[in-house]
mmCIF file of C-alpha atoms in Angstrom:
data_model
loop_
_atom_site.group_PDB
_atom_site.id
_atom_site.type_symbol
_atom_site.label_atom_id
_atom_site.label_comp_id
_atom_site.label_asym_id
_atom_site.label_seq_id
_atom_site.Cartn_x
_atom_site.Cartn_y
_atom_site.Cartn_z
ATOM 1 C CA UNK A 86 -67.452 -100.412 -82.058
ATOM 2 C CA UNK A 87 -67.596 -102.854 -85.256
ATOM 3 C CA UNK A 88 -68.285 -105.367 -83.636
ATOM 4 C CA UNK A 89 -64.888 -105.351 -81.771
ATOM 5 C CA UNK A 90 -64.661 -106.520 -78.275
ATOM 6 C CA UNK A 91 -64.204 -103.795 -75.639
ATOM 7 C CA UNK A 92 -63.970 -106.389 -72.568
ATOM 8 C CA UNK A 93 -61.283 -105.560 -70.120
ATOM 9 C CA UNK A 94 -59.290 -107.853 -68.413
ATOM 10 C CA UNK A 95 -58.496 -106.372 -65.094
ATOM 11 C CA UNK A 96 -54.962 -106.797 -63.708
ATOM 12 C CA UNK A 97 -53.913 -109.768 -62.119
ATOM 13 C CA UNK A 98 -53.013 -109.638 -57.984
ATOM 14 C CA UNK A 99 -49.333 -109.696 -58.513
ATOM 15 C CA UNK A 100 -48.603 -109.148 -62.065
ATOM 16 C CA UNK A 101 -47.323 -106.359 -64.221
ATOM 17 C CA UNK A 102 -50.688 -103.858 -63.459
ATOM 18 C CA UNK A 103 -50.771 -101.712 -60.822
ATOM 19 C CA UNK A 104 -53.367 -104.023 -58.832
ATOM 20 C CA UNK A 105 -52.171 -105.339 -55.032
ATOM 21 C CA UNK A 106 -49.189 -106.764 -55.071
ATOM 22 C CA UNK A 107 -49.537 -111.018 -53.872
ATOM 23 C CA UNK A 108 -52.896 -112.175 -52.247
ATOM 24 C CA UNK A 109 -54.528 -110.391 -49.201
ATOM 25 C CA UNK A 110 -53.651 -113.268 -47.031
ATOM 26 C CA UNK A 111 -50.809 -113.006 -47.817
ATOM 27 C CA UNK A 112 -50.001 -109.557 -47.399
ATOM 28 C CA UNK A 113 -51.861 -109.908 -43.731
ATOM 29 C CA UNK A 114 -49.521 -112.689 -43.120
ATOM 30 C CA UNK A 115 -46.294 -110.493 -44.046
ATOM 31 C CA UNK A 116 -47.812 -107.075 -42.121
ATOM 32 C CA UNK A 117 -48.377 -109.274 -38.902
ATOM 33 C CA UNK A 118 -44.628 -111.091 -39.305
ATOM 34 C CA UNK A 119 -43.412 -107.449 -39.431
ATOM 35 C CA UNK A 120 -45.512 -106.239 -36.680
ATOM 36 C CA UNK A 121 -44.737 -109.018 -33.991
ATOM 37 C CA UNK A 122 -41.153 -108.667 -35.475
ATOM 38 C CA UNK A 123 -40.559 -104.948 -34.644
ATOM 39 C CA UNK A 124 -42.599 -106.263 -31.330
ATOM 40 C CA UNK A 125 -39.529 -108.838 -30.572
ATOM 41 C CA UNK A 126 -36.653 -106.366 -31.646
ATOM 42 C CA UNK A 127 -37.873 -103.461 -29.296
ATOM 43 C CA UNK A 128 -38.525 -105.400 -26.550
ATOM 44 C CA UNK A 129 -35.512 -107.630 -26.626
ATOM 45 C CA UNK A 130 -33.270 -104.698 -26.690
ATOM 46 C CA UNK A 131 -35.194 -102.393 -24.351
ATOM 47 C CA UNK A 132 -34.952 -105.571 -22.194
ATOM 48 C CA UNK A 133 -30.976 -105.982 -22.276
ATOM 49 C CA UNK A 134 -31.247 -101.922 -21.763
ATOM 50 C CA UNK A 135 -32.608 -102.782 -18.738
ATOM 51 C CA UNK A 136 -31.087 -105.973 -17.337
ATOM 52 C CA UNK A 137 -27.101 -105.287 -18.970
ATOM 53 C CA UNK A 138 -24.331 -102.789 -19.060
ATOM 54 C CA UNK A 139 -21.331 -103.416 -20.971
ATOM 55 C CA UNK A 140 -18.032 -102.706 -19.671
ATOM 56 C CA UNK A 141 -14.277 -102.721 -21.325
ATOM 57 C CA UNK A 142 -11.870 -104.721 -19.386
ATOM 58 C CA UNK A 143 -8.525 -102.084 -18.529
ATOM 59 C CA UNK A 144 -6.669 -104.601 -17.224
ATOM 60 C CA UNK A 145 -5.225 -108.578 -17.790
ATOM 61 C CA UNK A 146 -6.057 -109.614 -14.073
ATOM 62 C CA UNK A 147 -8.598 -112.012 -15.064
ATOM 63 C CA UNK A 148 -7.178 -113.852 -17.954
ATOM 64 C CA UNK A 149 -7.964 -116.566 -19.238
ATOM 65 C CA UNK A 150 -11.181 -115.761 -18.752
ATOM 66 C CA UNK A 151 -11.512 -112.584 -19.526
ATOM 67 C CA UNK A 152 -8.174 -110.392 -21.750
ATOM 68 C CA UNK A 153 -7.494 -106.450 -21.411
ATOM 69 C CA UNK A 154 -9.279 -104.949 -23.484
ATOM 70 C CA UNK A 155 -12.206 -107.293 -23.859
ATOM 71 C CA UNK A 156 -16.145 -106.039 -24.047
ATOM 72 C CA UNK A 157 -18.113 -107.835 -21.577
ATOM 73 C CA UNK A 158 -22.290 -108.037 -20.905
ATOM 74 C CA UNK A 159 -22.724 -107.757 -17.072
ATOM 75 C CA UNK A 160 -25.862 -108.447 -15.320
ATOM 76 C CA UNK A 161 -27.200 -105.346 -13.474
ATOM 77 C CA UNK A 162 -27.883 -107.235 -9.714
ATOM 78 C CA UNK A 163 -28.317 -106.442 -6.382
ATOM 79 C CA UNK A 164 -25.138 -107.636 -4.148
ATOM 80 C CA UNK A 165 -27.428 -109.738 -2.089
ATOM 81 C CA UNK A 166 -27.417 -112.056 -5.076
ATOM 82 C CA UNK A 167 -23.890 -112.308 -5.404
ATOM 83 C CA UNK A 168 -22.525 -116.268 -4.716
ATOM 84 C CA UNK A 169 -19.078 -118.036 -4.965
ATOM 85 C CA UNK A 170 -17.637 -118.123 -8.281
ATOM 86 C CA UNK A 171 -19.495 -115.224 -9.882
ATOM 87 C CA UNK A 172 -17.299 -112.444 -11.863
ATOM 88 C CA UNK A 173 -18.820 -109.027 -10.675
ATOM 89 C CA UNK A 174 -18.294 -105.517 -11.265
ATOM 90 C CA UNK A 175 -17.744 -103.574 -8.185
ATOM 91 C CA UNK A 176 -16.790 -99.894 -6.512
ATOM 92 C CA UNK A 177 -14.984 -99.744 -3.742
ATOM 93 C CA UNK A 178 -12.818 -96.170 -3.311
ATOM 94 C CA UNK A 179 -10.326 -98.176 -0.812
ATOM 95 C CA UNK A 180 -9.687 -100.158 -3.990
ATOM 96 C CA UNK A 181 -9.158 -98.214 -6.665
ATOM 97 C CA UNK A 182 -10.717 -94.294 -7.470
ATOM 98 C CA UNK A 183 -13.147 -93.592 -10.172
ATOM 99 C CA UNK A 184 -13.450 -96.828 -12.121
ATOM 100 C CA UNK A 185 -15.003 -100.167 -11.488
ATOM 101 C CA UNK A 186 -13.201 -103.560 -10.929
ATOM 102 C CA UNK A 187 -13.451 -106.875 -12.103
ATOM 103 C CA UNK A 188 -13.007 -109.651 -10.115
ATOM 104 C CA UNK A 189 -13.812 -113.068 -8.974
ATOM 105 C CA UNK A 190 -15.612 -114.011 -5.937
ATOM 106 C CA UNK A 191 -14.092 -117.004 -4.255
ATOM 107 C CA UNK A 192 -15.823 -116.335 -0.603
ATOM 108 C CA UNK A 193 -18.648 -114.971 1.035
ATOM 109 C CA UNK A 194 -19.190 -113.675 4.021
ATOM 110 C CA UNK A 195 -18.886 -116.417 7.150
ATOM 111 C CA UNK A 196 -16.451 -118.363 4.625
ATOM 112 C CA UNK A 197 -12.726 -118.602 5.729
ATOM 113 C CA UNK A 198 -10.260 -118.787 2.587
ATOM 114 C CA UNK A 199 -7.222 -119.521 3.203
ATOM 115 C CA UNK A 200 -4.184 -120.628 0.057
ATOM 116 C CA UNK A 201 -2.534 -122.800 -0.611
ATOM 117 C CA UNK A 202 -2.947 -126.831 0.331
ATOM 118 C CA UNK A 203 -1.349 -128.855 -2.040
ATOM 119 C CA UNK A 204 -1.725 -125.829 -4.581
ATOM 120 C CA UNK A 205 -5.226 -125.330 -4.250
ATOM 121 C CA UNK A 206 -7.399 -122.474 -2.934
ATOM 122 C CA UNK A 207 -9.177 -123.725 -0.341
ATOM 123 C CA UNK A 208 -13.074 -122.351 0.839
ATOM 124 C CA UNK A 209 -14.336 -123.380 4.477
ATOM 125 C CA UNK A 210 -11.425 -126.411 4.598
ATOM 126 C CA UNK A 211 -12.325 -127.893 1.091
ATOM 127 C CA UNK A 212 -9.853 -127.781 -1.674
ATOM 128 C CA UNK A 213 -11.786 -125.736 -4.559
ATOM 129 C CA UNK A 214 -10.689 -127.013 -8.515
ATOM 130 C CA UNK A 215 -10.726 -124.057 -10.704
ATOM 131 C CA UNK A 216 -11.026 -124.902 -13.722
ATOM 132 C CA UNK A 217 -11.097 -121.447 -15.264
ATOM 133 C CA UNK A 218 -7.220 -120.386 -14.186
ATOM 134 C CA UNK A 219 -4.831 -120.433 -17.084
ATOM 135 C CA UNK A 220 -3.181 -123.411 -17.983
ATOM 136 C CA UNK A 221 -0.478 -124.977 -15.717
ATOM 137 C CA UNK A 222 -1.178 -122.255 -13.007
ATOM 138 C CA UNK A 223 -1.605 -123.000 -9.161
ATOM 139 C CA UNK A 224 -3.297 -120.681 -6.979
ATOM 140 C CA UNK A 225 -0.066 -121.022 -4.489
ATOM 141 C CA UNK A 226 1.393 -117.616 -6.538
ATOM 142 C CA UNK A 227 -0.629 -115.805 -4.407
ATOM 143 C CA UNK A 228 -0.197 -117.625 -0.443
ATOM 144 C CA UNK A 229 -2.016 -115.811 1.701
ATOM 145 C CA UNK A 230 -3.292 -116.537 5.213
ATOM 146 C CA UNK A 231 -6.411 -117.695 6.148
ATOM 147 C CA UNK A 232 -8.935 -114.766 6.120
ATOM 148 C CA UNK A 233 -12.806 -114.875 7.753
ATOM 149 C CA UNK A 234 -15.060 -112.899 5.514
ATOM 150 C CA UNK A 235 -17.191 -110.922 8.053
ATOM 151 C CA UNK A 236 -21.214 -110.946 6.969
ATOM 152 C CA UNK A 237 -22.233 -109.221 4.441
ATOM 153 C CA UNK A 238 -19.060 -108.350 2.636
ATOM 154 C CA UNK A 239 -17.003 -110.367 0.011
ATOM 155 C CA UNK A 240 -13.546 -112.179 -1.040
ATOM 156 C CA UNK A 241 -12.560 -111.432 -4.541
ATOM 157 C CA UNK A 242 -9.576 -112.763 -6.999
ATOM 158 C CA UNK A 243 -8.547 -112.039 -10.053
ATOM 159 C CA UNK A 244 -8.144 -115.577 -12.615
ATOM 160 C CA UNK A 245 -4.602 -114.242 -13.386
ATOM 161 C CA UNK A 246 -3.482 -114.477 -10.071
ATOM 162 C CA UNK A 247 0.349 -113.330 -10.051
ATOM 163 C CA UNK A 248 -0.455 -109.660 -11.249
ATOM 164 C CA UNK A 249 -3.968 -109.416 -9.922
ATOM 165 C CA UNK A 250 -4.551 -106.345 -7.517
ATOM 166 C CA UNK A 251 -7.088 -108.106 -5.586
ATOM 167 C CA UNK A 252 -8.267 -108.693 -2.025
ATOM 168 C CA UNK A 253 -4.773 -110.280 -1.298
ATOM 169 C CA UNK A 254 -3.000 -106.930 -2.193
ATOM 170 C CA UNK A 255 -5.199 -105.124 0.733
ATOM 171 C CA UNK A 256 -5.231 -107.607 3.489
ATOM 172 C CA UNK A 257 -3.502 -105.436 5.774
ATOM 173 C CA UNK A 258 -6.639 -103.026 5.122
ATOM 174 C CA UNK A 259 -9.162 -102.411 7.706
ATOM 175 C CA UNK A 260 -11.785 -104.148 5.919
ATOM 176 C CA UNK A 261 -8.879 -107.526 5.444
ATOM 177 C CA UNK A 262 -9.189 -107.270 1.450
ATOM 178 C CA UNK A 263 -13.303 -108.027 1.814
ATOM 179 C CA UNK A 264 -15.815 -105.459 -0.188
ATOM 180 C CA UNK A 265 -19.308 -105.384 1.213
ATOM 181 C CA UNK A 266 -21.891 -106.978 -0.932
ATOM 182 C CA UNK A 267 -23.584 -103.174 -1.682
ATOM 183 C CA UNK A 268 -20.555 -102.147 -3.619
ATOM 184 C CA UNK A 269 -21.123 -104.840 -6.766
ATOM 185 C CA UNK A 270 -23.198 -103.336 -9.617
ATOM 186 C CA UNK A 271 -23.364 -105.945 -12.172
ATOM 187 C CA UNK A 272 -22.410 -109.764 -12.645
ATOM 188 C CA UNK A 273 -20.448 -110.777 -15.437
ATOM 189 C CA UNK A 274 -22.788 -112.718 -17.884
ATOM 190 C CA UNK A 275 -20.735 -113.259 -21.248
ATOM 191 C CA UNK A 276 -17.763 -111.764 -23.236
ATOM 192 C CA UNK A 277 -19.296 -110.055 -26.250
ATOM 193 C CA UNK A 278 -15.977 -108.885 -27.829
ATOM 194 C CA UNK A 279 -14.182 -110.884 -28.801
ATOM 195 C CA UNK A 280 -17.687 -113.207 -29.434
ATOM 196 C CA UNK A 281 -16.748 -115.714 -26.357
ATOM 197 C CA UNK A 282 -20.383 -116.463 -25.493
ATOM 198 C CA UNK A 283 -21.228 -117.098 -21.627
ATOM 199 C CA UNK A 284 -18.789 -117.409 -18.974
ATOM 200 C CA UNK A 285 -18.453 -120.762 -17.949
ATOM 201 C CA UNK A 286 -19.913 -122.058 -14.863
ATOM 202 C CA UNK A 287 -17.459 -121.841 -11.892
ATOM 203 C CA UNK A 288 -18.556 -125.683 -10.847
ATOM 204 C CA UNK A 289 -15.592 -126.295 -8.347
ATOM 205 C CA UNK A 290 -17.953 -124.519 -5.762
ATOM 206 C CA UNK A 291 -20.760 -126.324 -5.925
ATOM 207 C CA UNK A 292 -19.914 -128.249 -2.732
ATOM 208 C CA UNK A 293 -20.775 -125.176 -0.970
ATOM 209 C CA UNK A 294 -23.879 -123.985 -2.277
ATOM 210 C CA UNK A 295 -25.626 -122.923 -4.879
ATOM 211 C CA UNK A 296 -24.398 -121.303 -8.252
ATOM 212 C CA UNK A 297 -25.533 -118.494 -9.845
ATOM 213 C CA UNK A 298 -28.244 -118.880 -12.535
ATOM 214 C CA UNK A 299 -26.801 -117.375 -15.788
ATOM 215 C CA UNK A 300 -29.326 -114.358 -16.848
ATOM 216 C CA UNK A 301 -31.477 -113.817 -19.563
ATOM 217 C CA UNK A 302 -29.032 -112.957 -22.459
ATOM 218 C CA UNK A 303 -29.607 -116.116 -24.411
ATOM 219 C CA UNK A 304 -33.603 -114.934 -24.323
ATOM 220 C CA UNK A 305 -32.881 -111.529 -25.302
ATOM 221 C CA UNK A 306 -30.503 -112.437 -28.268
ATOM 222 C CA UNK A 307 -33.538 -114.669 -29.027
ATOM 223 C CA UNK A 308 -36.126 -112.582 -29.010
ATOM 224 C CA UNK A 309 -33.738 -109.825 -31.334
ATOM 225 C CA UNK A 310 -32.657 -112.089 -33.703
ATOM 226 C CA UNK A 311 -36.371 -114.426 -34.283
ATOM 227 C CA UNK A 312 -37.864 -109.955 -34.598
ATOM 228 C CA UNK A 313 -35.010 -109.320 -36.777
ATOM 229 C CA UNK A 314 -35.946 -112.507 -39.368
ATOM 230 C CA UNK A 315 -39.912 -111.602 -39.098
ATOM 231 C CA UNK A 316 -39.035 -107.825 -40.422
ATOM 232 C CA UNK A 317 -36.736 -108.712 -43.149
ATOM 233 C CA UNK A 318 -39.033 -112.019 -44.046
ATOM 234 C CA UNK A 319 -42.407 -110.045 -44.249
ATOM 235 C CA UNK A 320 -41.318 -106.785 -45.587
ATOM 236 C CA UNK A 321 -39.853 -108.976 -48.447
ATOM 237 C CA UNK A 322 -43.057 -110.532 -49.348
ATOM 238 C CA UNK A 323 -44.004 -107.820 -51.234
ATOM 239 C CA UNK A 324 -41.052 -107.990 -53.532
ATOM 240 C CA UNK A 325 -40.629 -111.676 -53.868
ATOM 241 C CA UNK A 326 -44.977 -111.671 -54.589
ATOM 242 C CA UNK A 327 -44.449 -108.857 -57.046
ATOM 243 C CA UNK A 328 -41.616 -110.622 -59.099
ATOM 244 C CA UNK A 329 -43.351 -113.936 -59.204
ATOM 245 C CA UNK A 330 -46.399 -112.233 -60.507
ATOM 246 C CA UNK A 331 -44.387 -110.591 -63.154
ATOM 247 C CA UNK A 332 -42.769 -113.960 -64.334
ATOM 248 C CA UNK A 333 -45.973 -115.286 -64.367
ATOM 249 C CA UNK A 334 -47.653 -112.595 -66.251
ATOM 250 C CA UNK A 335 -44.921 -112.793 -68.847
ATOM 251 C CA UNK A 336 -45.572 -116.839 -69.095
ATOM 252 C CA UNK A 337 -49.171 -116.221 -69.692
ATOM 253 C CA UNK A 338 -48.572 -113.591 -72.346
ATOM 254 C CA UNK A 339 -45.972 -116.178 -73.817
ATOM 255 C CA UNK A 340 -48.211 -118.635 -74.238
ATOM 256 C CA UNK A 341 -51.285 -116.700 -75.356
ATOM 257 C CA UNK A 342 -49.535 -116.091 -78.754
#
């Protein structure tokens, strides 16, 4: 009226108004990051649900490698896919009653181990270098004759091997210390606590075959942390948007005067 001027100026995207907060491509952009994001995260942990169980180590028979008391991230495989070298999880009620055990796997059925030449553990006649034994320690603490694993069963040792209740301890057993392959649930992937990362690889048997492929932990951790950083990183579009609008609103307004 009087000649005033009635025109409105509607509210910027992202200012001070109550209009949508940062442009629509943008906020497309930041709903999809959080979408595929929460896609990542749930998958990557159902899939370590799946393919890991943690266990708490009771005892110090496989120092270095593994301390009492440490949390470890073991594989869940079938026992057919065990191989020299790998750190499993097994039950075996001749061994011990109502827990698992962790130990080494140094032969496999049709191997003969036998200790010590010249201080060395020694698999089908060669002389295997383990690398992963603590320091200054030969596996001659633990002599033992020379053993044939029968088929399908196992020949396990602990890394620490002067207190390590391990196949040597029940060689007078039926069995001759061996586990069949069916009793190992898991295969030790990584130590998680303390954060140790992946076991090493046991490479002083690679003259006799194959080594285990490590699993997929490094893809899972992946895929959790990449869906972790696409959450946070969209859902804080809005903010970051809305505060830039603001400051610019304000600049405007300063400079309009």
């Amino acid at each position: 009226m009087g000649g005033e001027s009635a025109t409105r100026t509607a509210p910027r995207s992202g200012g001070a108004g109550k209009g949508p907060v940062g442009s629509k491509a943008g906020q497309r952009l930041s709903g999809a990051a959080v979408a595929l994001g929460l896609v990542l995260f749930l998958v990557g942990f159902g899939w370590g649900a799946l393919a890991y169980v943690p266990y708490t180590v009771p005892t110090s028979s496989m120092a270095p490698t593994i301390d009492m008391g440490d949390r470890v991230l073991a594989q869940r495989i079938d026992g057919s896919e065990v191989r020299r070298g790998d750190v499993v999880v097994f039950d075996d009620k001749t061994w011990v009653t109502g827990s698992s055990v962790v130990k080494r796997v140094v032969a496999v059925g049709g191997d003969t181990v036998a200790c010590c030449t010249e201080g060395r553990l020694t698999v089908n006649g060669k002389q295997i270098e383990e690398a992963y034994l603590p320091e200054g320690s030969l596996a001659e603490i633990t002599d033992f004759p020379t053993v044939k694993v029968p088929k399908g069963r196992l020949f396990l040792l602990g890394d620490e091997r002067q207190g390590s209740l391990d196949s040597t301890a029940h060689l007078t057993d039926a069995a001759g210390g061996t586990v069949a392959r069916g009793t190992v649930k898991a295969r030790v992937d990584a130590v998680v606590w303390p954060m140790e990362g992946l076991l090493a690889r046991p490479t002083g048997f690679e003259t006799l075959g194959a080594l285990s492929r490590p699993g997929p932990l490094h893809l899972i951790v992946a895929m959790v942390i990449a869906g972790a950083v696409l959450v946070l990183g969209g859902a804080a579009y809005g903010p970051i948007a809305k505060r830039a609008g603001r400051s610019r609103a304000r600049t405007e307004s300063a400079g309009a005067r």
